[in-house]
GROMACS .gro file of C-alpha atoms in nm:
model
  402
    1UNK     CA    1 -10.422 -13.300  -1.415
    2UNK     CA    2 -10.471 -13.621  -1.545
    3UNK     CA    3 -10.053 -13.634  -1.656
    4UNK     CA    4  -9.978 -13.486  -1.259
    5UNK     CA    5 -10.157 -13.811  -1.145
    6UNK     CA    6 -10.025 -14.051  -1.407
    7UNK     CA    7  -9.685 -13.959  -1.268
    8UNK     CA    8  -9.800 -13.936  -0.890
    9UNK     CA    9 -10.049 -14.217  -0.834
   10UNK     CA   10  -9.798 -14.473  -0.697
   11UNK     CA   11  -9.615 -14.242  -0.443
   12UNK     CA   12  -9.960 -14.118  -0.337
   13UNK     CA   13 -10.009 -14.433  -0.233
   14UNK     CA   14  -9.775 -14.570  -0.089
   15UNK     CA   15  -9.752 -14.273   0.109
   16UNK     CA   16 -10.150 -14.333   0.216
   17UNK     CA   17 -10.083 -14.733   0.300
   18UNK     CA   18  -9.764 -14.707   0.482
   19UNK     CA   19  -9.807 -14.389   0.696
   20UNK     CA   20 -10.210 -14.359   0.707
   21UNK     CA   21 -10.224 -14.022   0.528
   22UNK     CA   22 -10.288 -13.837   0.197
   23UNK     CA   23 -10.037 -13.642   0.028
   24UNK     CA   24 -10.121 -13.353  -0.194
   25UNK     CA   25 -10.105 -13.333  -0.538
   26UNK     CA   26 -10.052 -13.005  -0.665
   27UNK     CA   27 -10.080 -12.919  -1.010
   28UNK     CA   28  -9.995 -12.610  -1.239
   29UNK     CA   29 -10.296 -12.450  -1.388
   30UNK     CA   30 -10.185 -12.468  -1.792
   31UNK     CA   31 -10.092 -12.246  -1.973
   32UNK     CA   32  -9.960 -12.073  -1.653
   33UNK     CA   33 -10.017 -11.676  -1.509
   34UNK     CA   34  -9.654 -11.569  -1.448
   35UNK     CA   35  -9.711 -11.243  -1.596
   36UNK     CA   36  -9.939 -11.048  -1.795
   37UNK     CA   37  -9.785 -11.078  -2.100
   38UNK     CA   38  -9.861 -11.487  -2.096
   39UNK     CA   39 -10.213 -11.409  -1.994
   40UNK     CA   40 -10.254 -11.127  -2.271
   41UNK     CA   41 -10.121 -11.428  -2.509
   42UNK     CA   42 -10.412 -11.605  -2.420
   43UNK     CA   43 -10.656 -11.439  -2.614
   44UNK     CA   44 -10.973 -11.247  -2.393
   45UNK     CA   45 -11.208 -11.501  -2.488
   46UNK     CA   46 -11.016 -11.797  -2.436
   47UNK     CA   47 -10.886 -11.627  -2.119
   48UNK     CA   48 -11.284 -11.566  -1.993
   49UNK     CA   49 -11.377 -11.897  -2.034
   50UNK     CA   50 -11.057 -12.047  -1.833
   51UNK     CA   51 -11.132 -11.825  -1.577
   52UNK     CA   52 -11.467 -11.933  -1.535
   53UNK     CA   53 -11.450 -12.279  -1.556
   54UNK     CA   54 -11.200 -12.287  -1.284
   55UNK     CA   55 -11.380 -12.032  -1.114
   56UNK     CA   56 -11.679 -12.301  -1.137
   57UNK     CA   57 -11.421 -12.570  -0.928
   58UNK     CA   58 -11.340 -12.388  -0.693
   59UNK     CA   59 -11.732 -12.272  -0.637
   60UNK     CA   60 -11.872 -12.584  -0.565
   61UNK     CA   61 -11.662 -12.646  -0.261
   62UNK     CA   62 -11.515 -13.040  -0.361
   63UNK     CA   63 -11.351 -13.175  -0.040
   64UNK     CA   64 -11.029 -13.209  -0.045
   65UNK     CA   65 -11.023 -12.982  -0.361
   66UNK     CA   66 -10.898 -12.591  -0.389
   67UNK     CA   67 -10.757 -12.365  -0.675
   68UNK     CA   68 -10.549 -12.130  -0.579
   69UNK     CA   69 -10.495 -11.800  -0.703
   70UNK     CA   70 -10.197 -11.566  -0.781
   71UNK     CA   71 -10.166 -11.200  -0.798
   72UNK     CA   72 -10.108 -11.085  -1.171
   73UNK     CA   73 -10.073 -10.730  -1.325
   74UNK     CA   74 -10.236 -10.740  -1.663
   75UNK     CA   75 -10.218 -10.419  -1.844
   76UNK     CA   76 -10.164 -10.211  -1.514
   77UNK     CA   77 -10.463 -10.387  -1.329
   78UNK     CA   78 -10.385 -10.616  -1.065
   79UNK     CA   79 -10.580 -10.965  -1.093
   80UNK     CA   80 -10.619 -11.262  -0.920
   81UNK     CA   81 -10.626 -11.531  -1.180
   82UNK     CA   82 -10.599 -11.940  -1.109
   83UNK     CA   83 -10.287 -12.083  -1.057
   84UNK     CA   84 -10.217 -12.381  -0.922
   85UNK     CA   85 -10.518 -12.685  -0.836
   86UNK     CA   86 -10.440 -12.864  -0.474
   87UNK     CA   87 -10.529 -13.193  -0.424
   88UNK     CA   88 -10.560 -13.314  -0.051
   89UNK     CA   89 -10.569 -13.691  -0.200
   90UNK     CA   90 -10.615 -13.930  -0.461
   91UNK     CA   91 -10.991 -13.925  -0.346
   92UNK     CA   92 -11.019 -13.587  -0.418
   93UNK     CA   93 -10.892 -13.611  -0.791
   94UNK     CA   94 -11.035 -13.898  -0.865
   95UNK     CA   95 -11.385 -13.736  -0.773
   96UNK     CA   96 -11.264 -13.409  -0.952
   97UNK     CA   97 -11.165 -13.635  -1.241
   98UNK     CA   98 -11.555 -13.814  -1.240
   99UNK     CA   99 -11.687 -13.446  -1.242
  100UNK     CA  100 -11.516 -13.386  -1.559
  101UNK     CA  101 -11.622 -13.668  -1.699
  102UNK     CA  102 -11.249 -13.826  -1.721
  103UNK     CA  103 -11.166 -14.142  -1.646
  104UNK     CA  104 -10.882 -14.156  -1.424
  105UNK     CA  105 -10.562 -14.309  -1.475
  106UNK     CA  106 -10.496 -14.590  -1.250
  107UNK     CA  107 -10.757 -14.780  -1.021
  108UNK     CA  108 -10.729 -14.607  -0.656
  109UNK     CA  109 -10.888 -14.878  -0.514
  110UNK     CA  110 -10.727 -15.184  -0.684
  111UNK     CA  111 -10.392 -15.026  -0.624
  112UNK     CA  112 -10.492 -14.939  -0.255
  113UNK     CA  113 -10.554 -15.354  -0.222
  114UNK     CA  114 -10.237 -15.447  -0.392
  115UNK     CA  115 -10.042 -15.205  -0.205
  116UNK     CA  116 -10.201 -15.301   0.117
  117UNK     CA  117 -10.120 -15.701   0.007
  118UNK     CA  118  -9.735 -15.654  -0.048
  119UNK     CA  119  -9.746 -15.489   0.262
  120UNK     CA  120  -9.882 -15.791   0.482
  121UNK     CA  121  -9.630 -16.046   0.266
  122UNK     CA  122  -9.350 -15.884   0.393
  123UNK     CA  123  -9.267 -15.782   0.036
  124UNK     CA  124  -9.081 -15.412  -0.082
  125UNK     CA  125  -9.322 -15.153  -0.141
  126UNK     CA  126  -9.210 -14.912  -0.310
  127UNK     CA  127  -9.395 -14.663  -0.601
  128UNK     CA  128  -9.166 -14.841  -0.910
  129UNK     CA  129  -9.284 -15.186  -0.730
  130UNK     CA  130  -9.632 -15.069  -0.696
  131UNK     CA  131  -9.680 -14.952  -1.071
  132UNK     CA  132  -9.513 -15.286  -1.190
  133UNK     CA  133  -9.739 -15.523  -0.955
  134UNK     CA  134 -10.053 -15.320  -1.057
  135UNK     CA  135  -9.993 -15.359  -1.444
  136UNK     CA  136 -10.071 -15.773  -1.346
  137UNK     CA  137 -10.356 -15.923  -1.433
  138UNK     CA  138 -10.525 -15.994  -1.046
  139UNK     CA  139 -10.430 -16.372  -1.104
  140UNK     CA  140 -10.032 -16.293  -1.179
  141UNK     CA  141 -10.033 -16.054  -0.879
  142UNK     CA  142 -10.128 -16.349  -0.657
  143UNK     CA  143  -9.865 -16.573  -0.839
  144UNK     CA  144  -9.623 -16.266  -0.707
  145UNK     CA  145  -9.772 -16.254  -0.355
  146UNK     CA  146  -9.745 -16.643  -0.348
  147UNK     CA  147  -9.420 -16.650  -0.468
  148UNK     CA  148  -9.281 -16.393  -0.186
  149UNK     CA  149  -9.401 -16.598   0.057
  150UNK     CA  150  -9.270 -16.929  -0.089
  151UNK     CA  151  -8.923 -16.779  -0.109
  152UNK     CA  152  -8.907 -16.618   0.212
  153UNK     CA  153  -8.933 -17.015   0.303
  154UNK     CA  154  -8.684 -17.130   0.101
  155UNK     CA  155  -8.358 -16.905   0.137
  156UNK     CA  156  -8.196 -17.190  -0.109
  157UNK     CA  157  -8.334 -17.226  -0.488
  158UNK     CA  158  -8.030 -17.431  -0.593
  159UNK     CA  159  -8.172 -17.710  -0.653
  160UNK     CA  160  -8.447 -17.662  -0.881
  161UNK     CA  161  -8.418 -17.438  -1.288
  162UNK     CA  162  -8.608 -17.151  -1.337
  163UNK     CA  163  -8.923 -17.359  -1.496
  164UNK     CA  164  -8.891 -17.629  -1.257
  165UNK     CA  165  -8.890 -17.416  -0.898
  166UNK     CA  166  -9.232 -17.558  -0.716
  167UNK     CA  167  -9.423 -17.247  -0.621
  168UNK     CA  168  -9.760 -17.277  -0.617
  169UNK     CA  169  -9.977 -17.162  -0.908
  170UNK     CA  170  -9.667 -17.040  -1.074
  171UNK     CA  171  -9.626 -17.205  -1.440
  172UNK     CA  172  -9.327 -17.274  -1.560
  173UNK     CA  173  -9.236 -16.941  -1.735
  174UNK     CA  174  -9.350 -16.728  -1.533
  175UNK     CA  175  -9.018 -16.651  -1.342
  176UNK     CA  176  -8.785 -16.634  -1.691
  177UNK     CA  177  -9.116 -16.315  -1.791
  178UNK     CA  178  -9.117 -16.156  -1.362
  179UNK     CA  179  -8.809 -16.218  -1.224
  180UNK     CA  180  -8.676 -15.882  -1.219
  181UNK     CA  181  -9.026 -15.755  -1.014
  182UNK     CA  182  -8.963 -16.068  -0.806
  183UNK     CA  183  -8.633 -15.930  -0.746
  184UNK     CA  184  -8.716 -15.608  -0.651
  185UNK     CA  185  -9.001 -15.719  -0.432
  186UNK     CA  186  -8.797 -16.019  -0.192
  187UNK     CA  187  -8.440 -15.848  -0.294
  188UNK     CA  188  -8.343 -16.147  -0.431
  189UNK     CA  189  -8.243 -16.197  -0.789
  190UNK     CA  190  -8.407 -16.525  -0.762
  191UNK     CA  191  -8.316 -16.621  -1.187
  192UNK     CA  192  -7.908 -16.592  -1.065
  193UNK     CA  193  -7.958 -16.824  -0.777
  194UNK     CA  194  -8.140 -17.126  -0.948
  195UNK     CA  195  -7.947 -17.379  -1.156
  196UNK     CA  196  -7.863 -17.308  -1.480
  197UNK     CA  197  -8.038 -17.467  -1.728
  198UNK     CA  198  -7.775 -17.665  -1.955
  199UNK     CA  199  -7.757 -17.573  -2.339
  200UNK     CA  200  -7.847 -17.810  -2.572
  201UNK     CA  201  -7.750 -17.745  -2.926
  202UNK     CA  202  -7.873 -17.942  -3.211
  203UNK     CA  203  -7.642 -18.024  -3.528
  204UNK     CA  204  -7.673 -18.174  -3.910
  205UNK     CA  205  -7.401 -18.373  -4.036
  206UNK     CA  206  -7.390 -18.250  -4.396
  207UNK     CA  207  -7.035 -18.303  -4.559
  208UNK     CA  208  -7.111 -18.569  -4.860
  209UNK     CA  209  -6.860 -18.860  -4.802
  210UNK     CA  210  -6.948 -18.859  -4.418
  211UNK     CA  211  -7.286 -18.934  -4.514
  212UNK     CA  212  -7.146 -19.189  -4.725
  213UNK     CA  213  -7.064 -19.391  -4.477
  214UNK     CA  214  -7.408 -19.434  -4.338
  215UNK     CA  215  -7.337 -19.257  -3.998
  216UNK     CA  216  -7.593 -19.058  -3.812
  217UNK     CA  217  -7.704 -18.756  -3.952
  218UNK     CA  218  -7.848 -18.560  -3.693
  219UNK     CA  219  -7.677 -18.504  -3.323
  220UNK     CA  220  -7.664 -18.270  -2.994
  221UNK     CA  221  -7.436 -18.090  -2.846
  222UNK     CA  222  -7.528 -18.063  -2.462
  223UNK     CA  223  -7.337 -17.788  -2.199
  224UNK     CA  224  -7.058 -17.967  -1.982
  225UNK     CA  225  -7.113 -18.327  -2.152
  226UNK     CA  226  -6.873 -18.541  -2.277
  227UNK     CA  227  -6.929 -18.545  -2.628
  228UNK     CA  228  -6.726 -18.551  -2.944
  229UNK     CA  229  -6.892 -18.430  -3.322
  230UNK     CA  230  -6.835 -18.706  -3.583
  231UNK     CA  231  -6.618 -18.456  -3.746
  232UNK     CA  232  -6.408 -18.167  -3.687
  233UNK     CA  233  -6.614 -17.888  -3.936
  234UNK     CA  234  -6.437 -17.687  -4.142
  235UNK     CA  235  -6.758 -17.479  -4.182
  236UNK     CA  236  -7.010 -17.403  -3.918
  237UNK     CA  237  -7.330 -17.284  -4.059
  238UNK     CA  238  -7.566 -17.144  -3.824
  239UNK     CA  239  -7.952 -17.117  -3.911
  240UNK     CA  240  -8.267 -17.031  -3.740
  241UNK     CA  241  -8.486 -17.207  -3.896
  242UNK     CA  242  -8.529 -17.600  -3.821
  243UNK     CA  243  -8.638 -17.710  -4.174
  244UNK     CA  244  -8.341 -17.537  -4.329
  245UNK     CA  245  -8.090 -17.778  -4.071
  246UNK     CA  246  -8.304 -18.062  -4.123
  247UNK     CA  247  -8.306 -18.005  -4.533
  248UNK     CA  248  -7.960 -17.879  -4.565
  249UNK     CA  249  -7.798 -18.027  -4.873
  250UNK     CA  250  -7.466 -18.188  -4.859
  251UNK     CA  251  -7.169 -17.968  -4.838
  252UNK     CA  252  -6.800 -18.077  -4.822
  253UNK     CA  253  -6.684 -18.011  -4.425
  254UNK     CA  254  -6.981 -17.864  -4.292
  255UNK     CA  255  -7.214 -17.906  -4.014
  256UNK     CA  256  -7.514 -17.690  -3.986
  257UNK     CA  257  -7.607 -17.567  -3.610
  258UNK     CA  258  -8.009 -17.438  -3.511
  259UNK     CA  259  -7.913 -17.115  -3.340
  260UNK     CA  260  -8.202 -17.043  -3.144
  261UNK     CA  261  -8.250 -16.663  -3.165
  262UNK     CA  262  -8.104 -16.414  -2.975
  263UNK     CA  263  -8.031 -16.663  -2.725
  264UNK     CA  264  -7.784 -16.808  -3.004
  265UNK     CA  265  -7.468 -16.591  -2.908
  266UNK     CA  266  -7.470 -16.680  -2.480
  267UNK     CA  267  -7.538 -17.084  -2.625
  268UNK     CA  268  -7.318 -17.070  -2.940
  269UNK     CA  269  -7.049 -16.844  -2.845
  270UNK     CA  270  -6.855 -17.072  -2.614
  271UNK     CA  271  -6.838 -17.396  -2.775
  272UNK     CA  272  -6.487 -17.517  -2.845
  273UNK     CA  273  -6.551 -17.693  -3.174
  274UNK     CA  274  -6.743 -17.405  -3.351
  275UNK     CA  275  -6.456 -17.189  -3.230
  276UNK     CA  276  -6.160 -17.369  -3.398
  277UNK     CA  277  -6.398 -17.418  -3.693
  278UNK     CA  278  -6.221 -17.233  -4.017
  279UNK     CA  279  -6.544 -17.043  -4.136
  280UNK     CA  280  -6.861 -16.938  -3.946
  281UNK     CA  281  -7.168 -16.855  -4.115
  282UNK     CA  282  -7.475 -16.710  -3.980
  283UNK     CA  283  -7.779 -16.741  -4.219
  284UNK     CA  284  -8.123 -16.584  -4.076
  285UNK     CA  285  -8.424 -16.421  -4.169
  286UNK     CA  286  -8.381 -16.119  -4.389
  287UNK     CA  287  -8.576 -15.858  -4.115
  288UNK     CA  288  -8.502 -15.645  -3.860
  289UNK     CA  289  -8.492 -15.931  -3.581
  290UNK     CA  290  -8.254 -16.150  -3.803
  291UNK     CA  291  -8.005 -15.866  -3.822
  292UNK     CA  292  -8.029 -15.834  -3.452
  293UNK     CA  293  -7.900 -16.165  -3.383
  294UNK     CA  294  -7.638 -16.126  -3.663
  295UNK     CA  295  -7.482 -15.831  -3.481
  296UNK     CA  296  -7.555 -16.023  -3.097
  297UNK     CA  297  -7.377 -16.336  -3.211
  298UNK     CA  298  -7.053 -16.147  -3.399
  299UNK     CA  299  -7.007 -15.912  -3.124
  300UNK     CA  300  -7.031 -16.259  -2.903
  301UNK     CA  301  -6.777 -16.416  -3.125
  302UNK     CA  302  -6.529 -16.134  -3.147
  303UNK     CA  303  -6.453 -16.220  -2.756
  304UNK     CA  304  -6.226 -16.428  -2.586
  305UNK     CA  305  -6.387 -16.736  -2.449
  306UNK     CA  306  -6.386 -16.824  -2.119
  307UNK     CA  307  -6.142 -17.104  -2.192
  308UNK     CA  308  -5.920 -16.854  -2.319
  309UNK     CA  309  -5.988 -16.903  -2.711
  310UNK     CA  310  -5.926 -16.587  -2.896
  311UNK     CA  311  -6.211 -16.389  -3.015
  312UNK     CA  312  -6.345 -16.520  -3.425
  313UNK     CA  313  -6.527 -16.336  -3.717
  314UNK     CA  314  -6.855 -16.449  -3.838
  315UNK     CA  315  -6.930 -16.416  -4.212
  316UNK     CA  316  -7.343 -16.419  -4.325
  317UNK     CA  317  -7.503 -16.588  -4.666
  318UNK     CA  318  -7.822 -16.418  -4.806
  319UNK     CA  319  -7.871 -16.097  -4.544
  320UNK     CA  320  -7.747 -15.824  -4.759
  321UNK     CA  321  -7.892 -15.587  -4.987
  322UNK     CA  322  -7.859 -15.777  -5.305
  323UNK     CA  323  -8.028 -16.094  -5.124
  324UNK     CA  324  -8.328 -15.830  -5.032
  325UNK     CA  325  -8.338 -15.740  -5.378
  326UNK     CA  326  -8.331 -16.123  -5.554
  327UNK     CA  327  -8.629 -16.273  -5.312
  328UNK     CA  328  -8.840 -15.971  -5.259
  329UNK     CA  329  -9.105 -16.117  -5.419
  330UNK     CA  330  -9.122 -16.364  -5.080
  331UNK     CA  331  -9.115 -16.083  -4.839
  332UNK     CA  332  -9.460 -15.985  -4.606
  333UNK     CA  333  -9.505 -15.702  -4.431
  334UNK     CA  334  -9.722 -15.872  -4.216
  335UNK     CA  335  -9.629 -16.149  -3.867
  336UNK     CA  336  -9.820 -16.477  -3.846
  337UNK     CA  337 -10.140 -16.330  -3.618
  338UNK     CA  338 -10.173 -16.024  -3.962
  339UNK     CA  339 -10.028 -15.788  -3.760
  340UNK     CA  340  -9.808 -15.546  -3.964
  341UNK     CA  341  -9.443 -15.606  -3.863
  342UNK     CA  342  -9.344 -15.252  -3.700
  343UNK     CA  343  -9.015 -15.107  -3.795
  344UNK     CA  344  -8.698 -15.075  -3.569
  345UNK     CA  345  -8.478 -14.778  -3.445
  346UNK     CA  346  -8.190 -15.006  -3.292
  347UNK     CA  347  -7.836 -14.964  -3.456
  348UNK     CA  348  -7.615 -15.249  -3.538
  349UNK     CA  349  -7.294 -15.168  -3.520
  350UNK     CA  350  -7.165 -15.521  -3.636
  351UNK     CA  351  -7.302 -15.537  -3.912
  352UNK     CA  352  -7.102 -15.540  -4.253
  353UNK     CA  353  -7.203 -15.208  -4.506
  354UNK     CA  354  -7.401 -15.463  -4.743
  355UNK     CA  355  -7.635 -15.570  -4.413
  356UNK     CA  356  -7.668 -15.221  -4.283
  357UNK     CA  357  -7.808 -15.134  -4.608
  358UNK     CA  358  -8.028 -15.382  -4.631
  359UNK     CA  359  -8.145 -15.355  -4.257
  360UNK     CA  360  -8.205 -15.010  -4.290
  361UNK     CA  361  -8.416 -15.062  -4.588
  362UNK     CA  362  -8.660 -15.351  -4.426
  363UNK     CA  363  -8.637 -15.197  -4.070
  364UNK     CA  364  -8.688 -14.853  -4.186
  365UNK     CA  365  -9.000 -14.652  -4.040
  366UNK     CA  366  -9.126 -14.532  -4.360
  367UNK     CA  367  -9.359 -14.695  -4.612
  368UNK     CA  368  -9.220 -15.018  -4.751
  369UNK     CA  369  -9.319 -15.280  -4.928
  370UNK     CA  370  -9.215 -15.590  -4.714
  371UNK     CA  371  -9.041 -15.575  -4.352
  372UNK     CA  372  -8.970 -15.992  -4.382
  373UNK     CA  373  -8.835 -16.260  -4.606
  374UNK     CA  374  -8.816 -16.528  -4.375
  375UNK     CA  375  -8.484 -16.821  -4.485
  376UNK     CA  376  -8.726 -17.125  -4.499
  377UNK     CA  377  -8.876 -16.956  -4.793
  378UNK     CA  378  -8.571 -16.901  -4.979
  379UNK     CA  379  -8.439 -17.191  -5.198
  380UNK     CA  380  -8.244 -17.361  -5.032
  381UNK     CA  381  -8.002 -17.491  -5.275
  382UNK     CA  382  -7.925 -17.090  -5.318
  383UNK     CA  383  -7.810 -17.132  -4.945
  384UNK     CA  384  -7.604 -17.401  -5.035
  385UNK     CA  385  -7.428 -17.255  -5.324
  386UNK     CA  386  -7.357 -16.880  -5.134
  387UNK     CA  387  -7.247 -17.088  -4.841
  388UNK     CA  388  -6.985 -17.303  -5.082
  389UNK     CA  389  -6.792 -16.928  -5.119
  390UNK     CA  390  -6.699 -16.965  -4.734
  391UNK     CA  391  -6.660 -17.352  -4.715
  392UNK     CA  392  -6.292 -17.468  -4.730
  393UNK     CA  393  -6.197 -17.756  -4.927
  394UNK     CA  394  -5.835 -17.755  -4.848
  395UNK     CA  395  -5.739 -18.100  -4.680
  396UNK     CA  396  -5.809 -18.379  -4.878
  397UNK     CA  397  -5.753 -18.609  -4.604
  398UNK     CA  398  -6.147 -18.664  -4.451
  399UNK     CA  399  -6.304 -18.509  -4.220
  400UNK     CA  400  -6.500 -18.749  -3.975
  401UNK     CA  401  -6.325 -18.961  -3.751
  402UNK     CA  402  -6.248 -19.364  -3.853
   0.00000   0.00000   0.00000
């Protein structure tokens, strides 16, 4: 019973808030009477005592509560053995439940408020809506209430980013974590309609006789600015972690790019320069999230660009199975609250045999010994020399700009 109304609790009530009336629940009485044979199964003992303790229901006369009975031939004798448990409300199993000593499911009354609240904002209510809203904390369900009335005010969001719209007592990511309930409770996909927040990519200089030069080191690439690097790479080395584009060491032709996690493909992806780059490297952590983004930002890659710019490969430093082996003795298995790191089921299909293997390995859901060596804690002059097997040292004319 308590599965039926884990499954039915939403309709239930929408049903009772929108049209002022119960439905009934109905649920099959396990293991089920549809012949003799399954009730000869049961066992006479175990059969007694389920017919007695539904026997016992439907005895003390519950409102709203009645087990029903169907006609069985067991053995040649005809018997009238419990079937199926109707329900003429949630009040009814809820009270059934409390008898039992169960603890129901879902709050009736809580979700009988909320319901009755998206209701009077002019908000959908529907039962998917209804089980979202009601997994809120109270306060988030009156930032959702709030922010369905605030919109139905403002039919244009143009104007403002998705952490900068002014709703009240909404903080400023709390559209980027709700906007799809938002969207199903106004019917507006409210994250498409704001402005787009611009990409901001930020760069190391690290080729050695650029530096010599005394030019800036560090720089940003921003979405739709005008902006030219100091140098046209020949490498593009792109890293997750800040230290490790901060600390890079020089390396002929290169410039080293902070990805930003699985947001790096959608941010890196399109940028003209990193596209008519010679070689680019991704370099991450060695877990099952750093392989994710290693198989998001090649597949990303591989595309045409909106400008037209044919699709590129993406080559990786320290992420295969031999790099797992070499720094093992870094790995945790543990994340930084000492929670153990759980394993992953998601395939990668762009990843290169080497990184599968070593994926599979850290990401596997059996025992092992570390699920995490995370790049800052691998040398990083190790970086620089695998990353000198994809740098290209061709030209000999320079590569920054007089």
């Amino acid at each position: 019973m308590t599965h039926r109304l884990r499954t039915a609790w939403a309709d239930a009530v929408c049903i009772q808030i929108t049209q002022c009336t119960n439905r009934a629940i109905h649920v099959q009485l396990s293991p089920g009477v549809t012949s003799g044979a399954v009730v000869l199964r049961l066992g006479l003992d175990a059969r007694t005592r389920w017919v007695e303790e539904w026997s016992a229901v439907a005895a003390r006369g519950l409102p709203g509560v009645t087990v029903e009975r169907r006609r069985v031939v067991v053995s040649q004798v005809a018997e009238m053995l419990p079937a199926t448990l109707t329900l003429s409300g949630l009040d009814a199993a809820t009270e059934l439940l409390a008898l039992a000593g169960l603890r129901p499911p879902f709050d009736h009354q809580r979700a009988c408020r909320v319901a009755g609240e998206i209701l009077a904002s002019s908000a959908r209510l529907t039962p998917t809506v209804l089980r979202a809203v009601c997994q809120l904390d109270d306060d988030d369900v009156q930032v959702a209430l709030e922010a369905v009335r605030w919109l139905r005010a403002h039919p244009d969001v143009g104007d403002w980013t998705a952490r900068s719209i002014p709703i009240p007592r909404m903080h400023s990511k709390w559209l980027l974590k709700h906007g799809a309930l938002l969207r199903d409770l106004v019917g507006r996909d409210v994250l498409d309609e704001v402005r787009s927040r611009l990409a901001v990519v930020h760069l190391t200089y690290v080729d050695p006789a650029y530096a010599m030069t005394g030019g800036r080191r560090h720089d940003a690439w921003t979405t739709g600015d005008t902006h030219e690097l100091a140098y046209e790479p020949h490498t593009v080395l792109v890293v997750e972690n800040r230290d490790c584009r901060l600390w890079f060491p020089l390396t002929p032709g290169t410039v080293v790019v902070e990805g930003g996690g699985m947001a790096a493909a959608a941010l890196l992806a399109d940028i003209p320069w990193l596209r008519r780059a010679p070689g680019v490297v991704y370099w991450g952590d060695i877990d099952a999230a750093g392989f994710a983004i290693l198989n998001h930002f090649r597949s990303a890659l591989a595309r045409t660009s909106p400008d037209g710019a044919s699709g590129r490969p993406v080559a990786s430093i320290l992420m295969d199975a031999a790099a797992l082996s070499r720094y093992s003795h870094l790995g945790v298995d543990r994340d930084a609250r000492g929670r153990r790191i759980p394993s992953s089921s998601e395939t990668l299909p762009h990843l290169t045999d080497d990184e599968t293997e070593a994926y599979h390995q850290i990401a596997t859901a059996g025992e092992v010994a570390l699920r995490r060596i995370e790049q800052e804690r691998i040398p990083i002059a190790d970086a620089a020399d695998a990353l000198s097997l994809h740098a290209s040292h061709a030209t000999t004319a320079p590569p920054w700009r007089d």
